[in-house]
mmCIF file of C-alpha atoms and ligand atoms in Angstrom:
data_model
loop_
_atom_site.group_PDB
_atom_site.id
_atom_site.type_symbol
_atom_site.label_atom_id
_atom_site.label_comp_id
_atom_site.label_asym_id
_atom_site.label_seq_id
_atom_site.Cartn_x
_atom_site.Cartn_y
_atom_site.Cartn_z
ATOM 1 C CA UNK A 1355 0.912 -103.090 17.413
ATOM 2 C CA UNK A 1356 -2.830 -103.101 17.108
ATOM 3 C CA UNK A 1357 -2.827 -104.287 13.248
ATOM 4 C CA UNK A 1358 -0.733 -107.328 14.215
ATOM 5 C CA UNK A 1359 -2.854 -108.225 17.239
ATOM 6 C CA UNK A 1360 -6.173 -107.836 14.749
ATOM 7 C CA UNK A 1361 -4.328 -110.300 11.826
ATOM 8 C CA UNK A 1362 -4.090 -113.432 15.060
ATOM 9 C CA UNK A 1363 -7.359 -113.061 16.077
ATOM 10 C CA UNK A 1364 -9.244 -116.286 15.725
ATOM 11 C CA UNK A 1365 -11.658 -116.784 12.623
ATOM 12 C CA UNK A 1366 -15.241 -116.493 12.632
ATOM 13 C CA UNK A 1367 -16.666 -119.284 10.171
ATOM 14 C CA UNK A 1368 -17.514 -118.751 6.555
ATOM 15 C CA UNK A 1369 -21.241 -120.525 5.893
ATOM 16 C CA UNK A 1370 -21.114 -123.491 3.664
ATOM 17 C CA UNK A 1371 -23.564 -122.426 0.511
ATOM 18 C CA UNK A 1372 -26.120 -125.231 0.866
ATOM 19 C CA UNK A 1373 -28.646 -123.688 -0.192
ATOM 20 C CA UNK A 1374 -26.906 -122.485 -3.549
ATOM 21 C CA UNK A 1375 -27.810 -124.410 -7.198
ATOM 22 C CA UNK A 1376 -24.737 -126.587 -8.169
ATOM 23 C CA UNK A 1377 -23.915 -124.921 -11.376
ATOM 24 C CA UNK A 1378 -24.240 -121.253 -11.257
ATOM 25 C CA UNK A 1379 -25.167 -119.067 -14.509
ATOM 26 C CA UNK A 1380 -21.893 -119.454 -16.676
ATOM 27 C CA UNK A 1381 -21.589 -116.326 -18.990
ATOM 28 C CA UNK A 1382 -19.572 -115.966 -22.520
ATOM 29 C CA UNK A 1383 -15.490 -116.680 -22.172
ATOM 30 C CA UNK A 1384 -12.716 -114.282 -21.338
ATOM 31 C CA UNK A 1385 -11.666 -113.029 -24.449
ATOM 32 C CA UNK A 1386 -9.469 -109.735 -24.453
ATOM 33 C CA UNK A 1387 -9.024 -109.539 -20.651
ATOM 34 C CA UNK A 1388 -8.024 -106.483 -19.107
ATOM 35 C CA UNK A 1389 -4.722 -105.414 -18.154
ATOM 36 C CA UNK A 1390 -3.901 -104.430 -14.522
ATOM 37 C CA UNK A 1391 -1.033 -101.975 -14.471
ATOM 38 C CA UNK A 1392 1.317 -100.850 -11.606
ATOM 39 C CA UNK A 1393 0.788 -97.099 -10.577
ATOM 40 C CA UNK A 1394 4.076 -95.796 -12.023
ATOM 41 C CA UNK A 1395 3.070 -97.320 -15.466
ATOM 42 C CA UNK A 1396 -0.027 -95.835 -15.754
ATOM 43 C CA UNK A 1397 -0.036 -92.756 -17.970
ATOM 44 C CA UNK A 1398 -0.784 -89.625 -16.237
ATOM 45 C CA UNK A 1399 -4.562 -89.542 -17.320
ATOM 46 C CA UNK A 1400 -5.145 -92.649 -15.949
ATOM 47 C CA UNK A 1401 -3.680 -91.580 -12.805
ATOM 48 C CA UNK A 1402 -5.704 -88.776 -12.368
ATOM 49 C CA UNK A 1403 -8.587 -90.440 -13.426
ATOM 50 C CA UNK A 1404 -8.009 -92.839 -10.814
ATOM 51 C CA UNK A 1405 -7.616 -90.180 -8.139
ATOM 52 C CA UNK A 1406 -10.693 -88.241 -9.278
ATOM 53 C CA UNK A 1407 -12.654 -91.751 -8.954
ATOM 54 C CA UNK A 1408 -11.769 -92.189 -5.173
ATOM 55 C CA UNK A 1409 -12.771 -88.539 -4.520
ATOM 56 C CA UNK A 1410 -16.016 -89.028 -6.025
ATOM 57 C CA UNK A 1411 -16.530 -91.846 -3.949
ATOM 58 C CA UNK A 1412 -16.878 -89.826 -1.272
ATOM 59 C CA UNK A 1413 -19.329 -87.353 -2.686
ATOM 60 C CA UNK A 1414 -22.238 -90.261 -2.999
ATOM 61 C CA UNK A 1415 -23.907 -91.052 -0.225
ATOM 62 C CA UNK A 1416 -23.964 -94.196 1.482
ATOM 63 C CA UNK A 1417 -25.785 -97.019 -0.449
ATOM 64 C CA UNK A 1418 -25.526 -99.373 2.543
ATOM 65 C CA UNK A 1419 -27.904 -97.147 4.290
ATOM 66 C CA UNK A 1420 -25.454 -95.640 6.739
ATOM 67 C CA UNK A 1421 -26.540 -92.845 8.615
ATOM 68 C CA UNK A 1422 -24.900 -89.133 7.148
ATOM 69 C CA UNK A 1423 -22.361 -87.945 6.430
ATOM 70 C CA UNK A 1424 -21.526 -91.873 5.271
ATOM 71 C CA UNK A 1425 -20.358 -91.928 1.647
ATOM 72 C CA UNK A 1426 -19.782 -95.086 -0.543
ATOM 73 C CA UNK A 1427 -16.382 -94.374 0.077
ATOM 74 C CA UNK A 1428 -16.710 -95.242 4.054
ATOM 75 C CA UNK A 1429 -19.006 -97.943 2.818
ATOM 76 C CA UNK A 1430 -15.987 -99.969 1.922
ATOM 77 C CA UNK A 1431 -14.259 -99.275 5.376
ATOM 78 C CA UNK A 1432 -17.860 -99.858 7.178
ATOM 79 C CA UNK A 1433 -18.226 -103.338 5.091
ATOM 80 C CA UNK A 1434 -14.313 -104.833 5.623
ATOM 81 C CA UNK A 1435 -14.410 -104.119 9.030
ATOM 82 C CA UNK A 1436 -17.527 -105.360 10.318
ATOM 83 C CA UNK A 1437 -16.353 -108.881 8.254
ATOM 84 C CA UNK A 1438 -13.310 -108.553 10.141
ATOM 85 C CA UNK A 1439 -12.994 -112.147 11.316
ATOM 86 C CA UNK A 1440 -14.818 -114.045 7.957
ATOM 87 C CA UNK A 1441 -12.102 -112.562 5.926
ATOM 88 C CA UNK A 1442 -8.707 -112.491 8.092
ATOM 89 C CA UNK A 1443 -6.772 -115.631 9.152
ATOM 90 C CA UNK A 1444 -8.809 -117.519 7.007
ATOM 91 C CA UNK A 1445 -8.356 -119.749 3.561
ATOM 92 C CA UNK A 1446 -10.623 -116.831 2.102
ATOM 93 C CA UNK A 1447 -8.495 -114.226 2.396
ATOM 94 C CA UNK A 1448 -7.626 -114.311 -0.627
ATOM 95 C CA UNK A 1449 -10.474 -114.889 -2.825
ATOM 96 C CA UNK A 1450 -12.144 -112.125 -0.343
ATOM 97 C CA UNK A 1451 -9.956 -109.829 -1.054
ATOM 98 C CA UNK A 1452 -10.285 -110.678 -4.885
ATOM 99 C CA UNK A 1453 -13.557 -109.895 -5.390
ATOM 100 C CA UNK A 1454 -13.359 -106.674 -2.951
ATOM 101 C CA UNK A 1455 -10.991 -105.075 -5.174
ATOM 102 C CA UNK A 1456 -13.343 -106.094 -8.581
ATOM 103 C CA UNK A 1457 -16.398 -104.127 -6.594
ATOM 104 C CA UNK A 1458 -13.965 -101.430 -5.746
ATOM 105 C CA UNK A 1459 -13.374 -101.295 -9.188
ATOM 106 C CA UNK A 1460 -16.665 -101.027 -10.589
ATOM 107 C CA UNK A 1461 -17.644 -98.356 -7.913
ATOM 108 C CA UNK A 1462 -14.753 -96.328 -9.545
ATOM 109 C CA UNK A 1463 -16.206 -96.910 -12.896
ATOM 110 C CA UNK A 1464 -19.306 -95.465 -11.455
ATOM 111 C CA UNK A 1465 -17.772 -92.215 -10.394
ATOM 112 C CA UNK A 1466 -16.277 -92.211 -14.244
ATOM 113 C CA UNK A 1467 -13.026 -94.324 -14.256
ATOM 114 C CA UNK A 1468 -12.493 -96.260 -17.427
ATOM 115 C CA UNK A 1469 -9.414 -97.701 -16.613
ATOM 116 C CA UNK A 1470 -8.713 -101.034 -15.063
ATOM 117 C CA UNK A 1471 -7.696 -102.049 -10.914
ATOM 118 C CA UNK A 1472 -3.730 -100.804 -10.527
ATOM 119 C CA UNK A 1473 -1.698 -102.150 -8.309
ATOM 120 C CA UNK A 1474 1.858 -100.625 -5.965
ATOM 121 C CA UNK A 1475 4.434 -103.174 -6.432
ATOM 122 C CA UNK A 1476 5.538 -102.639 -3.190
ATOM 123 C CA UNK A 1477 8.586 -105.717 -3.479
ATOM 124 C CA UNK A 1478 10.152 -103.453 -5.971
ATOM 125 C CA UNK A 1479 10.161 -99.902 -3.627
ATOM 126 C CA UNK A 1480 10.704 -101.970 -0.282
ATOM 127 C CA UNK A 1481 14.716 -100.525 -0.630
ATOM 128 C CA UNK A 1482 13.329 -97.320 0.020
ATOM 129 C CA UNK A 1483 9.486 -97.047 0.220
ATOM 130 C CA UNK A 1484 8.794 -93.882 1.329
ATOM 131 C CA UNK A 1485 9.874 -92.612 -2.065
ATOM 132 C CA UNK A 1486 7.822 -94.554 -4.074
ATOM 133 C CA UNK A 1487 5.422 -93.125 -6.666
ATOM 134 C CA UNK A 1488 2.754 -93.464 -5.113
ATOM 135 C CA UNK A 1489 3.174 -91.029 -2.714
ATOM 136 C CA UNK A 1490 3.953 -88.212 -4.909
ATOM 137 C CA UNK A 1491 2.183 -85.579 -3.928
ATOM 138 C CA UNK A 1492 1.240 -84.223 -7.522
ATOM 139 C CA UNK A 1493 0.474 -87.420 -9.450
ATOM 140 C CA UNK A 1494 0.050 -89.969 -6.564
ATOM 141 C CA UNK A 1495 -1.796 -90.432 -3.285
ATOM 142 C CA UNK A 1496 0.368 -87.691 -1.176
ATOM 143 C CA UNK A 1497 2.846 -89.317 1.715
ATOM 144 C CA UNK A 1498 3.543 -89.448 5.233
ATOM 145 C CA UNK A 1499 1.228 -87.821 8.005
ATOM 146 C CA UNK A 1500 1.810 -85.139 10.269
ATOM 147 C CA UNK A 1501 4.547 -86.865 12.569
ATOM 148 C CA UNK A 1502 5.298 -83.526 14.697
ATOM 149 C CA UNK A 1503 2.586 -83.202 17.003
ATOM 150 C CA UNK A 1504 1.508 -85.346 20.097
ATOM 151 C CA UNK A 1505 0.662 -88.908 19.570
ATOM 152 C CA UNK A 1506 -3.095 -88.568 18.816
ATOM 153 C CA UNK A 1507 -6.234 -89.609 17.567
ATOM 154 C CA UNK A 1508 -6.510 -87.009 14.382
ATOM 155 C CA UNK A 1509 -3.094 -85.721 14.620
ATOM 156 C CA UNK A 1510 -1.368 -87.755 12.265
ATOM 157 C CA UNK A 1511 -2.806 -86.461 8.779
ATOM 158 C CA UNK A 1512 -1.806 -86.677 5.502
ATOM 159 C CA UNK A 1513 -0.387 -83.162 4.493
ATOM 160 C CA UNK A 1514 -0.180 -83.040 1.070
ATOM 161 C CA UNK A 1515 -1.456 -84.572 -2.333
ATOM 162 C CA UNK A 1516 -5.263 -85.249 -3.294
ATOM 163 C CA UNK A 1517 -6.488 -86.531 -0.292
ATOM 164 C CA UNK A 1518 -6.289 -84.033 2.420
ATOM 165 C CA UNK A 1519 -9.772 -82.919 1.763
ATOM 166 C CA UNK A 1520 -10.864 -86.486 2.644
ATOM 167 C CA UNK A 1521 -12.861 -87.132 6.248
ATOM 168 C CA UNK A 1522 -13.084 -91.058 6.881
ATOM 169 C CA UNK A 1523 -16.368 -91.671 9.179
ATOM 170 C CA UNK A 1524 -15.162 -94.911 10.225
ATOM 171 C CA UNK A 1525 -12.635 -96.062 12.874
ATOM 172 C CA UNK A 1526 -12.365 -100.104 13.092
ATOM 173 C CA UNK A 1527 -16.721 -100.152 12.849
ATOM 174 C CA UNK A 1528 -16.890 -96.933 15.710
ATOM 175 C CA UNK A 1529 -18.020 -93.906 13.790
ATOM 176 C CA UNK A 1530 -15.822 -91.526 14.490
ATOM 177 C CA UNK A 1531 -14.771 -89.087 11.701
ATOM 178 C CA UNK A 1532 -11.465 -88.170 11.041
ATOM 179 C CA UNK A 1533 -8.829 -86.784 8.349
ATOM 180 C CA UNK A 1534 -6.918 -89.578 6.339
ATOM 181 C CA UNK A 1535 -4.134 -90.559 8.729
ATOM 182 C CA UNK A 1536 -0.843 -92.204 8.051
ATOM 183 C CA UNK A 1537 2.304 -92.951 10.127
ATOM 184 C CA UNK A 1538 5.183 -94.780 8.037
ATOM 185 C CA UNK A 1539 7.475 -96.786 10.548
ATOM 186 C CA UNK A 1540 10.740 -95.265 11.230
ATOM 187 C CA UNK A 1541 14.318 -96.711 9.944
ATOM 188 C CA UNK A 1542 15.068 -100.042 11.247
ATOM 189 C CA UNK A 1543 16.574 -103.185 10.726
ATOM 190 C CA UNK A 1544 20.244 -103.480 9.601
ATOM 191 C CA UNK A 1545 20.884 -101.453 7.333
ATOM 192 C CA UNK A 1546 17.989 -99.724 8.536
ATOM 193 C CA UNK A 1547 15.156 -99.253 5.985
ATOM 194 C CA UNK A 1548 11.962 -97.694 6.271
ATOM 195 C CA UNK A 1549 8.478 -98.807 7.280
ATOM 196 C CA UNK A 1550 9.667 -102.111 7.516
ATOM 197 C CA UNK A 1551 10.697 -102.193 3.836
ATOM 198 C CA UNK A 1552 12.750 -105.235 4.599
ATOM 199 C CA UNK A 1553 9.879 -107.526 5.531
ATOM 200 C CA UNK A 1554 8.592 -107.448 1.847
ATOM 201 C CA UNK A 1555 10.969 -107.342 -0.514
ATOM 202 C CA UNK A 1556 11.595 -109.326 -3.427
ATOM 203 C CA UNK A 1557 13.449 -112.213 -1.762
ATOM 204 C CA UNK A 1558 10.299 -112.573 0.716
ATOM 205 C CA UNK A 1559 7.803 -112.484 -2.379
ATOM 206 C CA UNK A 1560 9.938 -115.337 -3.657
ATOM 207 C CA UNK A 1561 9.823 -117.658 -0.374
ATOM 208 C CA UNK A 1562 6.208 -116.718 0.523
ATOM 209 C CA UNK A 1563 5.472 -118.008 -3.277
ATOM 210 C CA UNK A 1564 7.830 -121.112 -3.565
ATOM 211 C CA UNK A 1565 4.865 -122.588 -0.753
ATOM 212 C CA UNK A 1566 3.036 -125.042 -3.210
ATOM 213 C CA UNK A 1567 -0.343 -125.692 -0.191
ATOM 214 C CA UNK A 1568 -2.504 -122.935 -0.698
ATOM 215 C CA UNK A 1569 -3.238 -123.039 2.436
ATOM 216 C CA UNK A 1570 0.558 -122.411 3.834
ATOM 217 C CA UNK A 1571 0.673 -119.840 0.726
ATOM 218 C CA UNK A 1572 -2.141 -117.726 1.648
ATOM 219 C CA UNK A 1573 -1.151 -117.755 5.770
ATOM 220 C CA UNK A 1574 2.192 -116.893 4.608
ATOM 221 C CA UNK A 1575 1.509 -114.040 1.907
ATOM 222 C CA UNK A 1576 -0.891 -112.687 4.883
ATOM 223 C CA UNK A 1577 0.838 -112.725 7.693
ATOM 224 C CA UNK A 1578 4.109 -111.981 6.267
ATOM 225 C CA UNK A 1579 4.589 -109.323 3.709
ATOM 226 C CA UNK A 1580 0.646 -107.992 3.756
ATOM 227 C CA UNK A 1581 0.803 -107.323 6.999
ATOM 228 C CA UNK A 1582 4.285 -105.686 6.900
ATOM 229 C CA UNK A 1583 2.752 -103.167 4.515
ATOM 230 C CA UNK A 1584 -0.043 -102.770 7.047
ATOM 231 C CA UNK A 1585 2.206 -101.645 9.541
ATOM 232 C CA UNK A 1586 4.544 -100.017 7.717
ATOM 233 C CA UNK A 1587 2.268 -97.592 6.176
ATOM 234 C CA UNK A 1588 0.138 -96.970 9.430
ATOM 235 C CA UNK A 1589 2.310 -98.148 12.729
ATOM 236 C CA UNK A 1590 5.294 -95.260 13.117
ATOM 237 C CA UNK A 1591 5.739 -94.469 16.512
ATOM 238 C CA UNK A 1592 2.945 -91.581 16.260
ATOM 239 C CA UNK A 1593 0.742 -95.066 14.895
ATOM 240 C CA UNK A 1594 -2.950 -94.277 14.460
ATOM 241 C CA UNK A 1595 -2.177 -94.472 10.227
ATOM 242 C CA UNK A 1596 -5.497 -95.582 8.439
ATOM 243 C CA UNK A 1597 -3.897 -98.364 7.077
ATOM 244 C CA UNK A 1598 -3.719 -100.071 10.407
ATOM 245 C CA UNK A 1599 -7.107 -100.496 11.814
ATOM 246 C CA UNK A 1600 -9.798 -102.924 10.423
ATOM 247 C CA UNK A 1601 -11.190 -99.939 8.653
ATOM 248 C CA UNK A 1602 -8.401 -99.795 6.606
ATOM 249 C CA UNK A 1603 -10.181 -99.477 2.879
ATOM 250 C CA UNK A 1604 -9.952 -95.884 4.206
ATOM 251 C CA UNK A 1605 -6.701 -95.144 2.869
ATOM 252 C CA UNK A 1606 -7.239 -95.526 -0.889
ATOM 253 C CA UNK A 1607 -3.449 -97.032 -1.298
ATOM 254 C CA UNK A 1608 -5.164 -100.277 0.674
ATOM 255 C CA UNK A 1609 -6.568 -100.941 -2.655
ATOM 256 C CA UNK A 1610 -3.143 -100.712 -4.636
ATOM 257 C CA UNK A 1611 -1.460 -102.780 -1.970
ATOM 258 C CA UNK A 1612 -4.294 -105.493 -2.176
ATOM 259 C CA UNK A 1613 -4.650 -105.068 -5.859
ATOM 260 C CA UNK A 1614 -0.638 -106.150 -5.393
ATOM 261 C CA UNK A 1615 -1.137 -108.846 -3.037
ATOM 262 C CA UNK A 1616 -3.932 -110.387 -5.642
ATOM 263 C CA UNK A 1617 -1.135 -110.350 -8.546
ATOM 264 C CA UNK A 1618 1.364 -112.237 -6.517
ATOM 265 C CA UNK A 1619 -1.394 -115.381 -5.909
ATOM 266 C CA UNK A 1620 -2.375 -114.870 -9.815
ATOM 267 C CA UNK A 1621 1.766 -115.148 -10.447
ATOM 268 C CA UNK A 1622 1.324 -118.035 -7.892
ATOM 269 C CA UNK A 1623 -1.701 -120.059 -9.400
ATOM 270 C CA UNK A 1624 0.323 -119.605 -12.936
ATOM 271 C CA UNK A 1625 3.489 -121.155 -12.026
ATOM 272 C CA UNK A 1626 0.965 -124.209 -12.541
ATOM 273 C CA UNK A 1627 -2.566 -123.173 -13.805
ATOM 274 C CA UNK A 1628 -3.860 -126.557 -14.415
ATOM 275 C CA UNK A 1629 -3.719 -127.537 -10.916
ATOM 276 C CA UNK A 1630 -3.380 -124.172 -8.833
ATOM 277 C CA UNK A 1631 -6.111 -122.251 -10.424
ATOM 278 C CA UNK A 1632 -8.750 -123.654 -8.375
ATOM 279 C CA UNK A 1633 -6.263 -124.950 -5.377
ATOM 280 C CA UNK A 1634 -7.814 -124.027 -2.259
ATOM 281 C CA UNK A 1635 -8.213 -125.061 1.134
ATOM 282 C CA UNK A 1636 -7.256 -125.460 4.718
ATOM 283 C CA UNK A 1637 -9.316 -124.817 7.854
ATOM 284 C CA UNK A 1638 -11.348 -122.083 8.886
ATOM 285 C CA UNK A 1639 -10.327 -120.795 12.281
ATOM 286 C CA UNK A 1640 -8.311 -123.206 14.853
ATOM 287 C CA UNK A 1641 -9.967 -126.603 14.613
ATOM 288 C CA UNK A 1642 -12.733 -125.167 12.481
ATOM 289 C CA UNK A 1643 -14.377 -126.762 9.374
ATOM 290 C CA UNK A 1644 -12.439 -127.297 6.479
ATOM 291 C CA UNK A 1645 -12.702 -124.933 3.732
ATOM 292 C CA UNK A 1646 -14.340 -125.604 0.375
ATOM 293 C CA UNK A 1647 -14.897 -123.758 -2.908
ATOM 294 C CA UNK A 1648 -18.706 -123.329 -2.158
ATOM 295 C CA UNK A 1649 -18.046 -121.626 0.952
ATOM 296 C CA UNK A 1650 -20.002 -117.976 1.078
ATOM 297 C CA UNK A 1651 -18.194 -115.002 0.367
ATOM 298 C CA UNK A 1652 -20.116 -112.066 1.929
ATOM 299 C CA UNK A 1653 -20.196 -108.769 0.738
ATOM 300 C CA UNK A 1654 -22.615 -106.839 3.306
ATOM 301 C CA UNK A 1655 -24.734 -105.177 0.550
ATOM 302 C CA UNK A 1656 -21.821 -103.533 -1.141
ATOM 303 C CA UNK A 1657 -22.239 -106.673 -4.127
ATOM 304 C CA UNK A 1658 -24.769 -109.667 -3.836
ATOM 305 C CA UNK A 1659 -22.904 -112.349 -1.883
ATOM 306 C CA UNK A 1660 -20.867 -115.124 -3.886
ATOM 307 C CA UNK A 1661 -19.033 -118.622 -3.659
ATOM 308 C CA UNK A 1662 -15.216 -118.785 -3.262
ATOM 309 C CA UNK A 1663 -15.137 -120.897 -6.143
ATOM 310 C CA UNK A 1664 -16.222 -117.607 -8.762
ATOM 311 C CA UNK A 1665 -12.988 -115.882 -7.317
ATOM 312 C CA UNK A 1666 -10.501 -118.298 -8.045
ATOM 313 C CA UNK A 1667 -10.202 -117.681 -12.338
ATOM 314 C CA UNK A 1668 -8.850 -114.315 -13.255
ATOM 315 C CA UNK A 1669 -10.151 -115.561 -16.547
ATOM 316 C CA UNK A 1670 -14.027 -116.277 -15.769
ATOM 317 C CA UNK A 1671 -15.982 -114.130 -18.259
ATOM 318 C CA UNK A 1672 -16.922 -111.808 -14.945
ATOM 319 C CA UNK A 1673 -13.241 -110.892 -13.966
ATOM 320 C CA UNK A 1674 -10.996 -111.271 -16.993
ATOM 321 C CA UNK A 1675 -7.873 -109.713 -16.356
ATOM 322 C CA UNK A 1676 -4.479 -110.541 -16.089
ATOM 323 C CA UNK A 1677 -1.002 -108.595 -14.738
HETATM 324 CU CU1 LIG B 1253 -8.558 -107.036 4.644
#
């Protein structure tokens, strides 16, 4: 399964940020921080809001400076993928991922969003999660592809909801536009359960988050029920689902799953704030240096590049939200 093989592949290294001052600019405290909903308790403006946002993503061209018909919307796909290996199988997954979601976030705001990051709490649908909310295909992000035809590249597109109209330049970092694909896994497992519902539900939250080394917590939450949603959303036996490849950003639910997967480290790092807040570490790659809180977190142009360490507090003055 391609996503799997792409979540083992060795590390690249993150930089050490010697060249950075010691104490970066501190701004005013976190005072009324902003709340982070879960897409079925969003009221229906917000929702559409939301949906309108991601569409006019993909009216705007390309601020990275990728050739047309690039939008900012493949910009995200363009800039997670090509980072591949800095930000997968890597202490920084997390914190990466963290401050991905804030940019994504802001670029919403800029296409006229005032509402806050949502999140799919995919633990609670993983009984059945093909009908979850989300993919309703009036107020939510439209469901399944097209799982009738023959098993190829293009073939597997989303058939209803908002997102039809969508064309994703990307595939992995090969340009190579195509309609928003998905493939949810077929029934399996006993009792047999959707796209591989039982690899995150609640019980597997709760063992994934009973690790107290970050390290082992942030391997675990990866590899285990992250990736599961991965594949469950993008690996069916017709595969090829946008979820899957390293260009994943291009299905907009990757933001509501990783929105999801940052509120189980924040419920994580507050099971003991005082010493989990900052808690970070482990190596970078097999054998590779050990991870620190000054290590670089790139953002190819999307965001000026930042420190792990600024990723760590929900409640710094430049995130400020909570679940
Ligand atoms: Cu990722």
């Amino acid at each position: 399964m391609k996503f799997a093989q792409i979540l083992t592949v060795a590390s690249g290294s993150l930089h050490t940020a010697l060249a950075l001052p010691s104490t970066l600019p501190r701004q005013q405290t976190c005072t009324s921080p902003k709340l982070r909903k879960e897409w079925s308790q969003a009221t229906a403006g917000e929702r559409s809001s939301y949906i309108q946002a991601v569409l006019c993503l993909a009216t705007k061209p390309s601020t990275l400076g990728l050739p047309s018909p690039a939008t900012v919307y493949d910009d995200f796909a363009w800039a997670h993928a090509t980072l591949n290996n800095e930000i997968h199988g890597v202490p920084a997954f997390l914190p990466w991922h963290r401050y991905f979601v804030h940019v994504y976030e802001d670029a919403l705001h800029d296409c006229g969003y005032t509402g806050n990051a949502l999140y799919w709490d995919w633990a609670a649908d993983s009984g059945a999660p093909a009908s979850a909310d989300v993919w309703d295909p009036t107020t939510g992000f439209g469901g399944n592809g097209n799982q009738t035809t023959p098993s190829q590249f293009g073939t597997v597109c989303v058939l209803d909801g908002p997102f039809t109209v969508l064309n994703p330049v990307y595939w992995n970092s090969d340009v190579r536009p195509h309609c928003l694909q998905r493939s949810f896994a077929e029934p399996s497992g006993d009792p047999p359960v959707e796209m591989f519902g039982f690899n995150y539900t609640p019980d597997i939250v709760a063992q994934v988050s009973s690790e107290t080394v970050y390290d082992q917590f942030n391997n675990q939450l990866e590899n285990g029920p992250h990736a599961a949603v991965h594949q469950g959303v993008a690996g069916g036996f017709r595969g090829l689902g946008d979820l899957g490849p390293v260009s994943s950003p291009n299905d907009p639910i990757f933001f509501l799953h990783h929105t999801n997967v940052d509120r189980i480290w924040w419920q994580w790092q507050q099971q003991d704030p005082q010493t989990r807040t900052f808690a970070y570490g482990g190596s970078i790659g097999e054998n590779g240096p050990t991870a620190d809180l000054d290590d670089i977190l790139p953002m190819q142009g999307l965001a000026p590049d930042s420190v792990v360490r600024e990723y760590m507090d929900v409640n710094s003055a430049h995130l400020c939200y909570t679940y």
